[in-house]
Coordinates of C-alpha atoms and ligand atoms in Angstrom, one line a residue:
M1 CA 177.6 38.8 195.1
L2 CA 177.6 37.0 191.8
K3 CA 180.4 38.3 189.6
L4 CA 179.5 38.5 185.9
T5 CA 181.9 37.2 183.2
Y6 CA 181.8 38.8 179.8
S7 CA 179.9 35.9 178.2
S8 CA 177.4 35.5 181.0
L9 CA 177.0 39.2 180.7
L10 CA 176.1 39.0 177.0
V11 CA 173.7 36.1 177.6
G12 CA 172.2 38.2 180.4
L13 CA 171.8 41.2 178.1
A14 CA 170.2 39.1 175.4
L15 CA 167.8 37.6 178.0
A16 CA 167.1 41.1 179.3
G17 CA 166.2 42.2 175.8
A18 CA 168.9 44.7 175.4
S19 CA 169.6 43.6 171.9
S20 CA 166.8 45.9 170.7
V21 CA 169.3 48.9 170.6
F22 CA 168.8 50.5 167.3
A23 CA 172.0 49.7 165.5
A24 CA 173.3 51.9 162.7
P25 CA 174.2 50.3 159.4
A26 CA 177.9 49.7 159.4
D27 CA 178.1 51.1 156.0
T28 CA 175.8 53.8 154.6
D29 CA 176.0 52.3 151.1
K30 CA 174.2 49.2 152.3
L31 CA 171.3 51.2 153.6
A32 CA 168.9 50.0 150.9
V33 CA 169.1 46.5 152.1
Q34 CA 169.3 47.2 155.8
D35 CA 166.0 48.2 157.3
Q36 CA 166.8 48.0 161.0
L37 CA 163.4 49.0 162.3
P38 CA 162.5 47.0 165.4
S39 CA 159.2 45.2 165.2
Q40 CA 156.6 47.8 164.3
T41 CA 153.9 47.3 166.9
A42 CA 151.0 49.6 166.5
T43 CA 151.0 52.2 169.2
E44 CA 149.5 55.5 170.0
Y45 CA 152.9 57.0 169.9
P46 CA 154.5 58.7 166.9
R47 CA 157.1 56.4 165.3
P48 CA 160.6 57.4 164.3
P49 CA 161.8 56.3 160.9
G50 CA 164.1 53.3 160.2
W51 CA 167.5 53.6 158.5
D52 CA 165.9 53.0 155.1
K53 CA 164.6 56.5 155.4
L54 CA 167.9 58.1 156.0
P55 CA 168.3 61.0 153.4
Q56 CA 171.3 60.8 151.1
G57 CA 174.1 63.3 151.1
E58 CA 175.4 65.8 153.6
F59 CA 172.3 65.9 155.8
G60 CA 172.3 62.1 156.1
E61 CA 175.9 62.2 157.2
K62 CA 175.0 64.6 159.9
V63 CA 172.2 62.4 161.1
L64 CA 174.5 59.3 161.2
R65 CA 177.2 61.2 163.1
G66 CA 174.6 62.4 165.5
Y67 CA 173.4 58.9 166.1
K68 CA 176.9 57.6 166.6
N69 CA 177.7 60.3 169.1
F70 CA 174.4 59.6 170.9
V71 CA 175.1 55.9 171.5
N72 CA 178.9 56.2 171.9
T73 CA 179.3 59.7 173.4
Q74 CA 182.7 58.6 174.9
T75 CA 184.2 59.2 171.5
L76 CA 183.4 62.9 171.6
S77 CA 186.0 65.3 173.0
P78 CA 186.8 64.8 176.7
Q79 CA 186.0 68.5 177.1
Y80 CA 182.4 67.6 176.5
V81 CA 182.2 64.3 178.4
G82 CA 183.4 64.3 182.0
N83 CA 182.1 60.9 183.0
G84 CA 181.7 57.3 181.8
L85 CA 178.1 57.7 180.4
N86 CA 176.6 57.8 176.9
C87 CA 173.4 59.6 176.0
V88 CA 171.7 56.3 175.3
N89 CA 172.1 55.1 178.9
C90 CA 169.2 57.3 179.9
H91 CA 167.5 57.9 176.5
T92 CA 167.1 54.2 175.6
D93 CA 166.9 52.5 172.2
A94 CA 169.1 55.2 170.7
G95 CA 166.7 58.0 171.8
R96 CA 163.8 56.3 170.1
K97 CA 161.8 54.7 172.9
E98 CA 158.6 56.5 174.1
N99 CA 158.5 57.3 177.8
S100 CA 162.3 57.3 177.9
A101 CA 162.8 61.0 177.0
P102 CA 162.9 60.2 173.3
L103 CA 164.6 62.7 170.9
W104 CA 161.7 62.9 168.5
A105 CA 159.4 64.3 171.2
A106 CA 162.1 66.5 172.5
Y107 CA 162.8 68.0 169.1
M108 CA 159.2 69.1 168.7
S109 CA 159.1 70.6 172.3
Y110 CA 161.7 73.4 171.8
P111 CA 162.2 76.3 171.9
V112 CA 160.4 76.5 175.3
F113 CA 160.7 78.3 178.6
R114 CA 162.6 76.3 181.3
A115 CA 162.5 77.2 185.0
K116 CA 165.9 75.6 185.4
N117 CA 167.6 78.6 183.8
N118 CA 164.7 81.0 183.7
R119 CA 164.6 81.7 180.0
I120 CA 163.5 80.3 176.7
N121 CA 165.7 77.5 175.6
S122 CA 166.4 76.4 172.1
F123 CA 167.0 72.8 171.3
E124 CA 170.8 73.2 171.3
E125 CA 170.6 74.8 174.7
R126 CA 168.7 71.8 176.0
L127 CA 171.4 69.5 174.5
Q128 CA 174.0 71.6 176.3
G129 CA 172.2 71.0 179.6
C130 CA 172.6 67.3 179.3
F131 CA 176.3 67.7 178.5
Q132 CA 176.9 69.9 181.5
F133 CA 174.9 67.9 184.1
S134 CA 174.1 64.4 182.9
M135 CA 177.5 64.0 181.2
N136 CA 179.4 66.1 183.8
G137 CA 181.2 68.0 181.0
S138 CA 181.7 71.4 179.5
P139 CA 179.0 71.7 176.8
P140 CA 180.0 72.1 173.2
D141 CA 179.7 75.8 172.0
Y142 CA 176.5 77.1 170.3
G143 CA 176.6 76.1 166.7
S144 CA 179.3 73.5 167.1
E145 CA 179.4 70.4 164.9
A146 CA 178.5 68.1 167.8
L147 CA 175.3 70.0 168.5
I148 CA 174.4 70.3 164.8
D149 CA 174.8 66.5 164.3
L150 CA 172.7 65.6 167.4
S151 CA 170.0 68.1 166.3
A152 CA 170.0 66.6 162.8
Y153 CA 169.5 63.1 164.3
A154 CA 166.7 64.4 166.5
Y155 CA 165.0 66.3 163.6
W156 CA 165.2 63.2 161.4
L157 CA 163.7 61.0 164.2
A158 CA 160.9 63.6 164.5
Q159 CA 159.8 63.0 160.9
G160 CA 157.7 60.2 162.2
T161 CA 155.7 62.6 164.3
L162 CA 155.2 64.8 161.2
T163 CA 154.5 62.5 158.4
G164 CA 154.0 59.0 159.8
K165 CA 155.4 56.0 158.0
D166 CA 154.8 57.4 154.5
F167 CA 157.6 59.9 155.0
D168 CA 159.9 60.0 152.0
P169 CA 163.4 61.3 152.8
K170 CA 163.6 62.7 149.3
D171 CA 160.8 65.2 150.2
M172 CA 162.2 66.1 153.5
E173 CA 163.0 69.7 154.0
V174 CA 166.6 70.2 155.0
P175 CA 166.8 73.2 157.4
S176 CA 169.9 75.4 157.7
D177 CA 172.1 74.6 160.6
E178 CA 170.9 77.7 162.3
D179 CA 167.3 76.7 162.0
L180 CA 168.0 73.1 162.9
L181 CA 169.4 74.1 166.3
K182 CA 166.3 76.0 167.4
G183 CA 164.0 73.0 167.6
G184 CA 160.5 72.4 166.0
L185 CA 158.1 74.1 168.4
R186 CA 157.8 77.4 166.6
E187 CA 155.5 79.2 164.1
D188 CA 158.2 79.4 161.4
F189 CA 159.2 75.7 161.7
P190 CA 158.9 74.5 158.1
F191 CA 156.7 71.6 159.0
M192 CA 154.4 73.3 161.5
K193 CA 151.3 73.1 159.4
A194 CA 151.8 69.5 158.4
Y195 CA 152.6 68.7 162.0
L196 CA 149.4 70.3 163.4
D197 CA 147.3 68.6 160.7
K198 CA 148.6 65.2 161.9
G199 CA 147.4 66.0 165.4
G200 CA 150.7 67.4 166.6
S201 CA 150.5 69.8 169.5
K202 CA 151.9 73.3 170.0
E203 CA 152.3 72.4 173.7
P204 CA 155.5 70.8 174.7
A205 CA 153.7 67.6 175.8
L206 CA 153.7 65.0 173.0
P207 CA 152.5 61.5 174.0
G208 CA 155.6 59.5 175.0
R209 CA 157.7 62.6 175.9
A210 CA 160.1 62.5 178.9
Y211 CA 159.5 59.9 181.6
P212 CA 155.9 59.6 182.9
E213 CA 155.8 60.5 186.6
T214 CA 155.4 57.6 189.0
P215 CA 152.4 58.2 191.2
T216 CA 153.3 59.1 194.8
T217 CA 152.9 56.3 197.3
A218 CA 151.4 56.0 200.7
L219 CA 154.8 55.7 202.3
A220 CA 157.4 58.4 201.8
P221 CA 160.6 57.0 200.0
D222 CA 163.0 55.3 202.3
I223 CA 166.7 54.8 202.0
A224 CA 166.8 51.5 204.0
R225 CA 164.1 49.9 201.9
G226 CA 165.7 51.3 198.7
K227 CA 169.0 49.6 199.6
V228 CA 167.2 46.3 199.8
V229 CA 165.7 46.8 196.4
F230 CA 169.1 47.9 195.0
E231 CA 170.8 44.7 196.3
Q232 CA 168.0 42.5 195.0
E233 CA 167.3 44.1 191.6
C234 CA 170.2 46.3 190.5
S235 CA 173.6 45.5 192.0
L236 CA 174.2 42.4 189.8
C237 CA 174.6 44.7 186.8
H238 CA 175.5 48.1 188.4
G239 CA 177.9 46.7 191.0
A240 CA 177.6 46.5 194.8
N241 CA 178.7 50.2 195.1
G242 CA 176.8 51.5 192.1
E243 CA 180.2 51.7 190.3
G244 CA 179.0 50.0 187.1
Q245 CA 181.0 47.4 185.2
Q246 CA 183.6 47.8 182.5
V247 CA 184.9 45.6 179.7
N248 CA 188.0 46.8 177.9
N249 CA 187.7 50.2 179.7
R250 CA 184.2 50.8 178.4
Y251 CA 181.2 50.6 180.7
V252 CA 178.8 47.9 179.7
F253 CA 176.7 48.7 182.8
P254 CA 176.9 52.4 183.6
P255 CA 177.7 53.7 187.1
L256 CA 174.9 55.1 189.2
W257 CA 176.9 57.1 191.8
G258 CA 180.6 57.9 192.4
P259 CA 182.9 60.0 190.3
D260 CA 182.1 58.7 186.9
T261 CA 178.3 59.4 186.5
Y262 CA 175.7 62.2 186.4
N263 CA 176.4 65.1 188.7
W264 CA 174.4 66.9 191.4
G265 CA 172.9 69.3 188.8
A266 CA 171.4 66.5 186.6
G267 CA 167.7 65.7 186.2
M268 CA 168.4 62.2 187.3
Q269 CA 169.4 63.3 190.8
R270 CA 165.9 64.4 191.4
V271 CA 164.1 61.6 193.1
N272 CA 160.9 61.9 191.1
T273 CA 162.8 61.8 187.8
A274 CA 164.9 58.8 188.8
A275 CA 161.8 57.0 190.1
A276 CA 160.1 57.6 186.8
F277 CA 163.1 56.5 184.7
I278 CA 163.6 53.4 186.9
K279 CA 159.9 52.4 186.9
H280 CA 159.8 52.4 183.1
N281 CA 163.3 51.2 182.2
M282 CA 164.9 49.2 185.0
P283 CA 165.8 46.4 185.7
L284 CA 167.0 46.4 182.1
G285 CA 164.4 44.8 179.9
Q286 CA 161.9 44.5 182.6
P287 CA 159.9 47.7 182.7
N288 CA 157.2 48.0 185.4
K289 CA 158.7 45.1 187.3
L290 CA 159.1 47.3 190.4
T291 CA 156.1 48.5 192.3
D292 CA 155.8 52.3 192.5
Q293 CA 157.0 52.1 196.1
Q294 CA 160.1 50.1 195.2
A295 CA 160.9 52.6 192.4
W296 CA 160.6 55.6 194.8
D297 CA 162.7 53.8 197.5
V298 CA 165.5 52.7 195.2
A299 CA 165.5 56.2 193.5
M300 CA 166.0 57.7 196.9
Y301 CA 168.8 55.3 197.7
L302 CA 170.7 56.2 194.5
D303 CA 170.1 59.9 194.8
T304 CA 171.4 60.1 198.3
R305 CA 174.8 58.6 197.2
D306 CA 177.6 61.0 196.4
R307 CA 178.5 62.0 192.9
P308 CA 180.3 64.9 191.1
Q309 CA 179.7 68.4 192.4
D310 CA 176.9 70.6 191.0
P311 CA 178.9 72.7 188.5
R312 CA 176.8 75.8 189.5
N313 CA 178.2 75.5 193.1
K314 CA 180.4 78.6 193.7
G315 CA 181.6 77.2 197.0
N316 CA 178.6 77.1 199.2
V317 CA 176.4 74.0 199.2
A318 CA 173.5 75.6 201.2
E319 CA 173.3 78.6 198.8
T320 CA 173.5 76.3 195.7
R321 CA 170.7 74.2 197.2
K322 CA 168.6 77.3 197.8
E323 CA 169.1 78.7 194.4
F324 CA 168.9 75.6 192.2
H325 CA 167.4 72.6 194.1
G326 CA 163.8 72.0 195.0
K327 CA 162.4 69.5 197.4
T328 CA 162.9 66.6 195.0
S329 CA 166.7 66.8 195.4
Y330 CA 168.6 65.7 198.5
Y331 CA 171.6 67.8 197.6
G332 CA 172.5 70.0 200.7
T333 CA 170.4 67.8 203.0
E334 CA 171.9 65.7 205.8
V335 CA 172.0 61.9 205.2
D336 CA 173.9 59.6 207.6
G337 CA 175.4 62.5 209.4
K338 CA 176.8 64.1 206.3
I339 CA 175.6 67.1 204.2
L340 CA 175.3 65.8 200.6
G341 CA 177.4 67.8 198.3
S342 CA 179.9 68.9 201.0
E343 CA 182.5 66.4 199.9
S344 CA 181.5 65.6 196.3
F345 CA 183.7 64.4 193.6
P346 CA 185.1 67.1 191.3
N347 CA 183.6 67.9 187.9
H348 CA 185.5 66.3 185.0
P349 CA 187.1 63.8 187.4
N350 CA 189.5 61.8 185.2
K351 CA 189.7 64.0 182.2
P352 CA 192.2 66.6 181.1
K353 CA 190.7 70.1 180.8
Ligands
LIG1 C1 172.1 60.3 183.5 C2 171.1 60.3 182.5 C3 171.1 61.1 181.3 C4 172.1 61.1 180.3 C5 173.4 60.4 180.3 C6 171.7 62.1 179.3 N1 170.5 62.6 179.6 FE1 169.3 63.8 178.5 N2 167.9 63.9 179.9 C7 168.0 63.2 181.1 C8 166.9 63.6 181.9 C9 166.6 63.1 183.3 C10 166.1 64.5 181.2 C11 164.8 65.3 181.6 C12 163.7 64.4 181.3 C13 162.4 65.1 181.9 O1 162.1 66.2 181.5 O2 161.7 64.4 182.7 C14 166.8 64.7 179.9 C15 166.4 65.5 178.9 C16 167.0 65.6 177.6 C17 166.4 66.3 176.5 C18 165.1 67.0 176.5 C19 164.0 66.1 176.5 C20 162.6 66.8 176.5 O3 161.6 66.1 176.1 O4 162.5 67.9 176.8 C21 167.3 66.1 175.5 C22 167.2 66.6 174.1 C23 168.4 65.3 176.0 N3 168.2 65.0 177.3 C24 169.5 65.0 175.2 C25 170.6 64.3 175.8 C26 171.9 64.1 175.1 C27 172.2 64.6 173.6 C28 172.7 63.4 175.9 C29 174.2 63.0 175.7 C30 175.1 64.1 175.3 C31 172.0 63.1 177.1 N4 170.7 63.7 177.0 C32 172.4 62.4 178.2 C33 168.9 62.3 181.5 C34 170.1 62.0 180.8
LIG2 C1 170.5 43.3 183.5 C2 171.3 44.4 183.9 C3 170.7 45.6 184.7 C4 169.9 45.6 185.8 C5 169.5 44.4 186.6 C6 169.7 47.0 186.1 N1 170.2 47.8 185.2 FE1 170.1 49.8 185.2 N2 171.1 49.9 183.4 C7 171.6 48.8 182.8 C8 172.1 49.2 181.5 C9 172.8 48.3 180.4 C10 171.9 50.6 181.4 C11 172.1 51.5 180.2 C12 170.9 51.4 179.3 C13 171.2 51.7 177.8 O1 172.3 52.1 177.5 O2 170.3 51.3 177.0 C14 171.3 51.0 182.7 C15 171.0 52.3 183.0 C16 170.5 52.7 184.3 C17 170.4 54.1 184.7 C18 170.8 55.3 183.9 C19 172.3 55.5 183.6 C20 173.1 55.7 184.9 O3 174.2 55.2 184.9 O4 172.6 56.5 185.7 C21 169.9 54.1 186.0 C22 169.6 55.2 186.9 C23 169.7 52.7 186.3 N3 170.1 51.9 185.3 C24 169.2 52.2 187.5 C25 168.9 50.9 187.8 C26 168.2 50.4 189.0 C27 167.8 51.3 190.1 C28 168.1 49.1 188.9 C29 167.4 48.2 189.8 C30 166.0 48.4 190.1 C31 168.8 48.7 187.6 N4 169.2 49.8 187.0 C32 168.9 47.4 187.2 C33 171.6 47.5 183.2 C34 170.9 47.0 184.3

């Protein structure tokens, strides 16, 4: 396999279009001259604001901290982050890109009932879910600064769904921390009327939300075919064993399986979710390059490789599968003579508790 050097890697990234990541201004004082909005192509999707719309003062600082933690989650407490990933790895363009589970759509979709834990979830609870499973960590407590900052960032990004490009940060209502953490899908949300007037929906299904499902294909997903796709389209960046690639101890290409990635409770370990993410986002910078069949096959290949244990496992894989995993998960099923989940990596692999 071709081994990447750092410079070829940067060239590769530039070619792949990865430079579109929404970079924060280095210095908040320079905001006025730094509008970092990527090219504003007209789309049917609500548009999140650019940095020129960052409110001044304490709330703006929360937004900026939330952004920084989102793109560089590794700098948060190792309690919260038990693997090598950053939120942005799965919510691309700093959580701004439609069809990549964008934060602006997410913010306007909570509180909502989730079958995953069988109760109504606030926005902060949904954030905790990604910490526990996608980040393989112990989630920050309710009301903690990390959750407030991330919620502030999401709320600010959602202003585009409420007021379009004419949104003026000076007029933005600044919710209390307690209100902020609940999410925007509620009668007493300060902007609900304006939101509905702009064509917003009370249903948690905004255009561009989550990852659009990849249609099922004539052939059922297949590991052997998926391995071929992986070797041809993915391993150059993600490594021959899905281990990712690091430069100076930081992943530039995130791991797909093994001890340092999402665990057996994460959304991405469901084959349909991985197929949807991959179809619209991978190979990097080439959305929709794969056929639907290739996306399903490679998703199955990834999601039958071992990874950190499901943190809900109390010692019995079969019971954990029965209680928490549907037919879109391979956890607890037999692949290559082994029950997946029976010898998984521990939670919080390399991090002190
Ligand atoms: C390994 C990939 C991965 C990582 C890393 C990840 N997430 Fe997620 N996230 C997902 C998936 C998959 C979903 C579910 C999307 C769906 O419903 O189809 C999701 C959903 C969400 C949602 C709800 C979206 C909605 O519309 O309901 C929020 C909010 C969220 N993640 C925030 C975060 C934050 C904050 C972090 C970092 C602390 C993070 N995620 C890290 C994969 C990831
Ligand atoms: C040109 C390099 C490159 C190629 C080729 C590539 N990826 Fe990625 N992949 C990335 C990068 C970089 C990210 C993180 C994206 C970000 O942070 O914006 C990523 C993220 C991911 C993620 C979510 C994060 C994680 O670690 O789980 C998955 C899943 C994934 N890629 C699967 C694939 C699959 C499957 C293929 C082949 C079809 C593929 N990638 C091809 C560079 C690449």
